[in-house]
Amino acid sequence: MRLLLRADGAERRNWLDLFSAPFDPSVEVLSQDGQEHLVLNVARLGASSTPREAYDAGKLAVREMNAIVARIVGKSNVTLTGTVRSFGDRLLVDFIMETETAHFRFGAGAARFQILDQHGEPIVEEAAPSIAQERYKAAAAQPILAEALAYSAGAPDWFDLYKACECLLAAGVKLDSGMKEVKQTANAFRHRANGSSRLPPNPPSLLDAVRRTRPCINRELDR
């Protein structure tokens, strides 16, 4: 069972570059009857027996991948629209519609990088997983970091950031002073109704807190 994705031209190229075969997860384009389908292959779908089960299992995977790609190229709004199955030599496409979407944006960047030699010629390296695939693999191997990644994705609120910090601590991460301010601020705002927690002397804004939290998670995924 594969996942059917929807992406615009630039994001389509980014995902094809960052999630290339034979590494997991991988993205490819399948053609049938003059139509092209952007398809995601991901190992965690192996146990899914129905399109709905595969779709539900794939939602978190696509969310994590959007968050990872956005940290690399600046944004990622790829959406999951259904599943693709093989039936003989034909593809069976099942569209599953939902109203909720999430958008991920972190600035500017590029998915593909080239290393040039002293003559300006590209150096062709042996095929290896991309940084996005390595981070996805690291998240899969450490579910608590995958949970932190999911909490920080999209447009997190203070409760989400507090939970992300709790996940980092549970993973054994030692928070630096900036992240300690994020956690204290998030804790104060989530308890604002009863005032049981105080803000730090210089509390970060929500946007600044997000900008501190996401790189912290990615540093741990890169270790």
PDB file of C-alpha atoms in Angstrom:
ATOM      1  CA  MET A   1       0.000   0.000   0.000  1.00  0.00           C
ATOM      2  CA  ARG A   2       1.317   3.456  -0.939  1.00  0.00           C
ATOM      3  CA  LEU A   3       0.211   6.978  -0.064  1.00  0.00           C
ATOM      4  CA  LEU A   4      -1.064   9.453  -2.637  1.00  0.00           C
ATOM      5  CA  LEU A   5       0.313  12.980  -2.215  1.00  0.00           C
ATOM      6  CA  ARG A   6      -0.605  16.391  -3.571  1.00  0.00           C
ATOM      7  CA  ALA A   7       2.171  18.956  -4.061  1.00  0.00           C
ATOM      8  CA  ASP A   8       2.859  21.940  -6.296  1.00  0.00           C
ATOM      9  CA  GLY A   9       5.743  21.969  -8.776  1.00  0.00           C
ATOM     10  CA  ALA A  10       8.518  23.197  -6.466  1.00  0.00           C
ATOM     11  CA  GLU A  11       7.490  21.065  -3.490  1.00  0.00           C
ATOM     12  CA  ARG A  12       7.032  18.073  -5.755  1.00  0.00           C
ATOM     13  CA  ARG A  13      10.655  18.434  -6.897  1.00  0.00           C
ATOM     14  CA  ASN A  14      11.856  18.954  -3.319  1.00  0.00           C
ATOM     15  CA  TRP A  15      10.202  15.774  -2.063  1.00  0.00           C
ATOM     16  CA  LEU A  16      11.471  13.757  -5.035  1.00  0.00           C
ATOM     17  CA  ASP A  17      14.988  15.068  -4.312  1.00  0.00           C
ATOM     18  CA  LEU A  18      14.896  14.583  -0.540  1.00  0.00           C
ATOM     19  CA  PHE A  19      13.088  11.233  -0.463  1.00  0.00           C
ATOM     20  CA  SER A  20      14.670   9.236  -3.261  1.00  0.00           C
ATOM     21  CA  ALA A  21      14.733   5.438  -3.561  1.00  0.00           C
ATOM     22  CA  PRO A  22      15.983   3.000  -2.408  1.00  0.00           C
ATOM     23  CA  PHE A  23      15.942   4.619   1.031  1.00  0.00           C
ATOM     24  CA  ASP A  24      12.956   4.837   3.376  1.00  0.00           C
ATOM     25  CA  PRO A  25      10.747   6.806   3.033  1.00  0.00           C
ATOM     26  CA  SER A  26      10.824   7.393  -0.713  1.00  0.00           C
ATOM     27  CA  VAL A  27       8.709   9.363  -3.182  1.00  0.00           C
ATOM     28  CA  GLU A  28       8.168   8.511  -6.832  1.00  0.00           C
ATOM     29  CA  VAL A  29       5.910   9.413  -9.742  1.00  0.00           C
ATOM     30  CA  LEU A  30       3.697   6.663 -11.190  1.00  0.00           C
ATOM     31  CA  SER A  31       1.903   7.109 -14.518  1.00  0.00           C
ATOM     32  CA  GLN A  32      -1.291   5.504 -15.741  1.00  0.00           C
ATOM     33  CA  ASP A  33      -3.734   6.472 -18.514  1.00  0.00           C
ATOM     34  CA  GLY A  34      -1.915   9.748 -19.121  1.00  0.00           C
ATOM     35  CA  GLN A  35      -2.078  10.797 -15.461  1.00  0.00           C
ATOM     36  CA  GLU A  36       0.831  11.128 -13.057  1.00  0.00           C
ATOM     37  CA  HIS A  37       0.513  10.289  -9.366  1.00  0.00           C
ATOM     38  CA  LEU A  38       2.973  11.461  -6.693  1.00  0.00           C
ATOM     39  CA  VAL A  39       3.333   8.429  -4.446  1.00  0.00           C
ATOM     40  CA  LEU A  40       4.981   7.912  -1.050  1.00  0.00           C
ATOM     41  CA  ASN A  41       6.460   4.562  -0.021  1.00  0.00           C
ATOM     42  CA  VAL A  42       6.961   4.268   3.729  1.00  0.00           C
ATOM     43  CA  ALA A  43       7.872   1.141   5.677  1.00  0.00           C
ATOM     44  CA  ARG A  44       5.477   1.824   8.562  1.00  0.00           C
ATOM     45  CA  LEU A  45       2.525   1.091   6.254  1.00  0.00           C
ATOM     46  CA  GLY A  46       3.543  -2.556   5.949  1.00  0.00           C
ATOM     47  CA  ALA A  47       0.860  -3.812   8.352  1.00  0.00           C
ATOM     48  CA  SER A  48      -1.991  -1.758   6.861  1.00  0.00           C
ATOM     49  CA  SER A  49      -4.585  -3.924   5.151  1.00  0.00           C
ATOM     50  CA  THR A  50      -7.171  -1.370   3.972  1.00  0.00           C
ATOM     51  CA  PRO A  51      -6.874   2.059   2.303  1.00  0.00           C
ATOM     52  CA  ARG A  52      -8.336   3.753   5.387  1.00  0.00           C
ATOM     53  CA  GLU A  53      -5.861   2.038   7.722  1.00  0.00           C
ATOM     54  CA  ALA A  54      -2.972   3.003   5.457  1.00  0.00           C
ATOM     55  CA  TYR A  55      -4.237   6.580   5.225  1.00  0.00           C
ATOM     56  CA  ASP A  56      -4.609   6.925   9.000  1.00  0.00           C
ATOM     57  CA  ALA A  57      -1.159   5.414   9.593  1.00  0.00           C
ATOM     58  CA  GLY A  58       0.338   7.691   6.953  1.00  0.00           C
ATOM     59  CA  LYS A  59      -1.020  10.984   8.309  1.00  0.00           C
ATOM     60  CA  LEU A  60       1.572  11.205  11.073  1.00  0.00           C
ATOM     61  CA  ALA A  61       4.336  10.163   8.664  1.00  0.00           C
ATOM     62  CA  VAL A  62       3.440  12.952   6.219  1.00  0.00           C
ATOM     63  CA  ARG A  63       3.161  15.467   9.073  1.00  0.00           C
ATOM     64  CA  GLU A  64       6.639  14.544  10.334  1.00  0.00           C
ATOM     65  CA  MET A  65       8.049  14.686   6.796  1.00  0.00           C
ATOM     66  CA  ASN A  66       6.547  18.149   6.220  1.00  0.00           C
ATOM     67  CA  ALA A  67       8.164  19.395   9.420  1.00  0.00           C
ATOM     68  CA  ILE A  68      11.525  17.890   8.417  1.00  0.00           C
ATOM     69  CA  VAL A  69      11.443  19.262   4.873  1.00  0.00           C
ATOM     70  CA  ALA A  70      10.394  22.729   6.058  1.00  0.00           C
ATOM     71  CA  ARG A  71      13.523  22.938   8.226  1.00  0.00           C
ATOM     72  CA  ILE A  72      15.647  22.185   5.145  1.00  0.00           C
ATOM     73  CA  VAL A  73      14.020  24.103   2.280  1.00  0.00           C
ATOM     74  CA  GLY A  74      11.980  26.756   4.065  1.00  0.00           C
ATOM     75  CA  LYS A  75       8.426  25.490   3.649  1.00  0.00           C
ATOM     76  CA  SER A  76       6.440  22.341   2.941  1.00  0.00           C
ATOM     77  CA  ASN A  77       2.698  22.091   2.361  1.00  0.00           C
ATOM     78  CA  VAL A  78       2.457  18.603   0.876  1.00  0.00           C
ATOM     79  CA  THR A  79      -0.872  16.973   1.670  1.00  0.00           C
ATOM     80  CA  LEU A  80      -2.058  13.395   1.881  1.00  0.00           C
ATOM     81  CA  THR A  81      -5.058  12.762  -0.378  1.00  0.00           C
ATOM     82  CA  GLY A  82      -5.448   8.975  -0.496  1.00  0.00           C
ATOM     83  CA  THR A  83      -3.769   5.659  -1.186  1.00  0.00           C
ATOM     84  CA  VAL A  84      -2.525   3.710  -4.195  1.00  0.00           C
ATOM     85  CA  ARG A  85      -2.716  -0.075  -4.584  1.00  0.00           C
ATOM     86  CA  SER A  86      -1.518  -2.415  -7.291  1.00  0.00           C
ATOM     87  CA  PHE A  87      -4.054  -4.752  -8.866  1.00  0.00           C
ATOM     88  CA  GLY A  88      -2.390  -6.853 -11.539  1.00  0.00           C
ATOM     89  CA  ASP A  89      -0.773  -4.358 -13.894  1.00  0.00           C
ATOM     90  CA  ARG A  90      -3.160  -1.553 -12.871  1.00  0.00           C
ATOM     91  CA  LEU A  91      -3.078   1.055 -10.124  1.00  0.00           C
ATOM     92  CA  LEU A  92      -6.126   1.481  -7.901  1.00  0.00           C
ATOM     93  CA  VAL A  93      -6.332   5.006  -6.497  1.00  0.00           C
ATOM     94  CA  ASP A  94      -8.487   5.644  -3.409  1.00  0.00           C
ATOM     95  CA  PHE A  95      -9.133   9.318  -2.608  1.00  0.00           C
ATOM     96  CA  ILE A  96      -9.854  10.120   1.048  1.00  0.00           C
ATOM     97  CA  MET A  97     -10.992  13.668   1.741  1.00  0.00           C
ATOM     98  CA  GLU A  98     -10.490  15.565   4.988  1.00  0.00           C
ATOM     99  CA  THR A  99     -10.891  19.260   5.769  1.00  0.00           C
ATOM    100  CA  GLU A 100      -7.966  19.806   8.117  1.00  0.00           C
ATOM    101  CA  THR A 101      -4.659  20.946   6.606  1.00  0.00           C
ATOM    102  CA  ALA A 102      -1.353  22.043   8.109  1.00  0.00           C
ATOM    103  CA  HIS A 103       1.194  24.400   6.572  1.00  0.00           C
ATOM    104  CA  PHE A 104       4.867  24.503   7.431  1.00  0.00           C
ATOM    105  CA  ARG A 105       7.154  27.461   6.737  1.00  0.00           C
ATOM    106  CA  PHE A 106      10.573  28.372   8.177  1.00  0.00           C
ATOM    107  CA  GLY A 107      12.211  30.820   5.756  1.00  0.00           C
ATOM    108  CA  ALA A 108      14.081  30.127   2.525  1.00  0.00           C
ATOM    109  CA  GLY A 109      16.309  27.342   1.289  1.00  0.00           C
ATOM    110  CA  ALA A 110      16.906  24.741  -1.386  1.00  0.00           C
ATOM    111  CA  ALA A 111      16.479  20.992  -1.370  1.00  0.00           C
ATOM    112  CA  ARG A 112      19.383  20.058  -3.621  1.00  0.00           C
ATOM    113  CA  PHE A 113      23.008  20.911  -2.959  1.00  0.00           C
ATOM    114  CA  GLN A 114      25.995  20.231  -5.220  1.00  0.00           C
ATOM    115  CA  ILE A 115      29.638  19.938  -4.214  1.00  0.00           C
ATOM    116  CA  LEU A 116      32.057  21.149  -6.881  1.00  0.00           C
ATOM    117  CA  ASP A 117      35.707  20.193  -7.371  1.00  0.00           C
ATOM    118  CA  GLN A 118      38.519  22.689  -7.993  1.00  0.00           C
ATOM    119  CA  HIS A 119      37.557  22.844 -11.669  1.00  0.00           C
ATOM    120  CA  GLY A 120      33.935  23.666 -10.934  1.00  0.00           C
ATOM    121  CA  GLU A 121      32.671  20.225 -11.904  1.00  0.00           C
ATOM    122  CA  PRO A 122      30.045  18.496  -9.732  1.00  0.00           C
ATOM    123  CA  ILE A 123      31.411  15.722  -7.533  1.00  0.00           C
ATOM    124  CA  VAL A 124      29.260  12.633  -7.941  1.00  0.00           C
ATOM    125  CA  GLU A 125      28.976  10.899  -4.585  1.00  0.00           C
ATOM    126  CA  GLU A 126      27.796   7.414  -3.789  1.00  0.00           C
ATOM    127  CA  ALA A 127      24.056   7.259  -3.226  1.00  0.00           C
ATOM    128  CA  ALA A 128      23.108   7.810   0.417  1.00  0.00           C
ATOM    129  CA  PRO A 129      19.969   8.749   2.338  1.00  0.00           C
ATOM    130  CA  SER A 130      19.196  12.468   2.307  1.00  0.00           C
ATOM    131  CA  ILE A 131      19.234  14.513   5.509  1.00  0.00           C
ATOM    132  CA  ALA A 132      15.425  14.389   5.456  1.00  0.00           C
ATOM    133  CA  GLN A 133      15.434  10.584   5.271  1.00  0.00           C
ATOM    134  CA  GLU A 134      18.053  10.380   8.029  1.00  0.00           C
ATOM    135  CA  ARG A 135      15.957  12.607  10.286  1.00  0.00           C
ATOM    136  CA  TYR A 136      12.815  10.611   9.560  1.00  0.00           C
ATOM    137  CA  LYS A 137      14.698   7.402  10.369  1.00  0.00           C
ATOM    138  CA  ALA A 138      15.989   8.941  13.605  1.00  0.00           C
ATOM    139  CA  ALA A 139      12.461   9.970  14.577  1.00  0.00           C
ATOM    140  CA  ALA A 140      11.150   6.484  13.849  1.00  0.00           C
ATOM    141  CA  ALA A 141      13.884   4.997  16.052  1.00  0.00           C
ATOM    142  CA  GLN A 142      13.139   7.425  18.908  1.00  0.00           C
ATOM    143  CA  PRO A 143       9.345   7.763  19.214  1.00  0.00           C
ATOM    144  CA  ILE A 144       9.669  10.403  21.925  1.00  0.00           C
ATOM    145  CA  LEU A 145      11.533  12.685  19.482  1.00  0.00           C
ATOM    146  CA  ALA A 146       8.959  11.926  16.792  1.00  0.00           C
ATOM    147  CA  GLU A 147       6.333  13.079  19.285  1.00  0.00           C
ATOM    148  CA  ALA A 148       8.278  16.288  19.932  1.00  0.00           C
ATOM    149  CA  LEU A 149       8.528  16.829  16.178  1.00  0.00           C
ATOM    150  CA  ALA A 150       4.774  16.411  15.777  1.00  0.00           C
ATOM    151  CA  TYR A 151       4.030  18.848  18.629  1.00  0.00           C
ATOM    152  CA  SER A 152       6.281  21.506  17.050  1.00  0.00           C
ATOM    153  CA  ALA A 153       4.872  21.156  13.529  1.00  0.00           C
ATOM    154  CA  GLY A 154       2.335  23.416  11.866  1.00  0.00           C
ATOM    155  CA  ALA A 155       1.263  26.333  14.076  1.00  0.00           C
ATOM    156  CA  PRO A 156       1.923  25.150  17.649  1.00  0.00           C
ATOM    157  CA  ASP A 157       0.492  26.964  20.654  1.00  0.00           C
ATOM    158  CA  TRP A 158       2.071  27.234  24.095  1.00  0.00           C
ATOM    159  CA  PHE A 159       0.582  23.924  25.206  1.00  0.00           C
ATOM    160  CA  ASP A 160       2.151  22.205  22.157  1.00  0.00           C
ATOM    161  CA  LEU A 161       5.544  23.746  22.900  1.00  0.00           C
ATOM    162  CA  TYR A 162       5.336  22.704  26.552  1.00  0.00           C
ATOM    163  CA  LYS A 163       4.627  19.122  25.455  1.00  0.00           C
ATOM    164  CA  ALA A 164       7.517  19.293  22.960  1.00  0.00           C
ATOM    165  CA  CYS A 165       9.844  20.383  25.788  1.00  0.00           C
ATOM    166  CA  GLU A 166       8.573  17.559  27.979  1.00  0.00           C
ATOM    167  CA  CYS A 167       9.326  15.106  25.168  1.00  0.00           C
ATOM    168  CA  LEU A 168      12.861  16.475  24.825  1.00  0.00           C
ATOM    169  CA  LEU A 169      13.448  16.085  28.544  1.00  0.00           C
ATOM    170  CA  ALA A 170      12.047  12.551  28.445  1.00  0.00           C
ATOM    171  CA  ALA A 171      14.541  11.800  25.659  1.00  0.00           C
ATOM    172  CA  GLY A 172      17.381  12.860  27.958  1.00  0.00           C
ATOM    173  CA  VAL A 173      18.020  16.208  26.280  1.00  0.00           C
ATOM    174  CA  LYS A 174      19.601  18.862  28.505  1.00  0.00           C
ATOM    175  CA  LEU A 175      17.822  22.124  27.709  1.00  0.00           C
ATOM    176  CA  ASP A 176      19.995  25.207  27.280  1.00  0.00           C
ATOM    177  CA  SER A 177      19.049  28.570  28.814  1.00  0.00           C
ATOM    178  CA  GLY A 178      17.003  29.581  25.778  1.00  0.00           C
ATOM    179  CA  MET A 179      14.967  26.391  25.821  1.00  0.00           C
ATOM    180  CA  LYS A 180      14.497  26.627  29.587  1.00  0.00           C
ATOM    181  CA  GLU A 181      12.895  30.043  28.978  1.00  0.00           C
ATOM    182  CA  VAL A 182      10.649  28.460  26.363  1.00  0.00           C
ATOM    183  CA  LYS A 183       9.534  25.747  28.773  1.00  0.00           C
ATOM    184  CA  GLN A 184       8.945  28.157  31.652  1.00  0.00           C
ATOM    185  CA  THR A 185       7.006  30.557  29.433  1.00  0.00           C
ATOM    186  CA  ALA A 186       4.939  27.755  27.921  1.00  0.00           C
ATOM    187  CA  ASN A 187       4.194  26.393  31.389  1.00  0.00           C
ATOM    188  CA  ALA A 188       3.097  29.828  32.616  1.00  0.00           C
ATOM    189  CA  PHE A 189       0.758  30.407  29.691  1.00  0.00           C
ATOM    190  CA  ARG A 190      -0.827  26.971  29.856  1.00  0.00           C
ATOM    191  CA  HIS A 191      -1.598  27.611  33.562  1.00  0.00           C
ATOM    192  CA  ARG A 192      -2.542  31.253  33.039  1.00  0.00           C
ATOM    193  CA  ALA A 193      -6.058  30.761  34.407  1.00  0.00           C
ATOM    194  CA  ASN A 194      -4.863  29.974  37.940  1.00  0.00           C
ATOM    195  CA  GLY A 195      -1.512  31.783  37.874  1.00  0.00           C
ATOM    196  CA  SER A 196       0.329  28.828  39.436  1.00  0.00           C
ATOM    197  CA  SER A 197       3.421  29.325  37.230  1.00  0.00           C
ATOM    198  CA  ARG A 198       5.444  32.495  36.683  1.00  0.00           C
ATOM    199  CA  LEU A 199       6.951  33.862  33.490  1.00  0.00           C
ATOM    200  CA  PRO A 200      10.754  34.147  33.232  1.00  0.00           C
ATOM    201  CA  PRO A 201      12.283  37.668  33.421  1.00  0.00           C
ATOM    202  CA  ASN A 202      12.501  37.912  29.617  1.00  0.00           C
ATOM    203  CA  PRO A 203       9.851  35.592  28.167  1.00  0.00           C
ATOM    204  CA  PRO A 204      10.141  34.820  24.443  1.00  0.00           C
ATOM    205  CA  SER A 205       7.276  35.495  22.075  1.00  0.00           C
ATOM    206  CA  LEU A 206       5.423  32.475  20.706  1.00  0.00           C
ATOM    207  CA  LEU A 207       7.177  32.874  17.324  1.00  0.00           C
ATOM    208  CA  ASP A 208      10.598  33.113  18.965  1.00  0.00           C
ATOM    209  CA  ALA A 209       9.808  30.072  21.112  1.00  0.00           C
ATOM    210  CA  VAL A 210       8.923  28.081  18.012  1.00  0.00           C
ATOM    211  CA  ARG A 211      12.167  29.195  16.351  1.00  0.00           C
ATOM    212  CA  ARG A 212      14.145  27.907  19.328  1.00  0.00           C
ATOM    213  CA  THR A 213      12.275  24.635  19.732  1.00  0.00           C
ATOM    214  CA  ARG A 214      12.406  23.295  16.171  1.00  0.00           C
ATOM    215  CA  PRO A 215      16.209  23.550  15.743  1.00  0.00           C
ATOM    216  CA  CYS A 216      16.662  21.919  19.146  1.00  0.00           C
ATOM    217  CA  ILE A 217      14.611  18.916  18.018  1.00  0.00           C
ATOM    218  CA  ASN A 218      16.483  18.669  14.724  1.00  0.00           C
ATOM    219  CA  ARG A 219      19.852  18.793  16.482  1.00  0.00           C
ATOM    220  CA  GLU A 220      18.803  15.758  18.502  1.00  0.00           C
ATOM    221  CA  LEU A 221      17.590  13.963  15.367  1.00  0.00           C
ATOM    222  CA  ASP A 222      20.970  14.642  13.737  1.00  0.00           C
ATOM    223  CA  ARG A 223      22.982  13.171  16.616  1.00  0.00           C
TER     224      ARG A 223
END
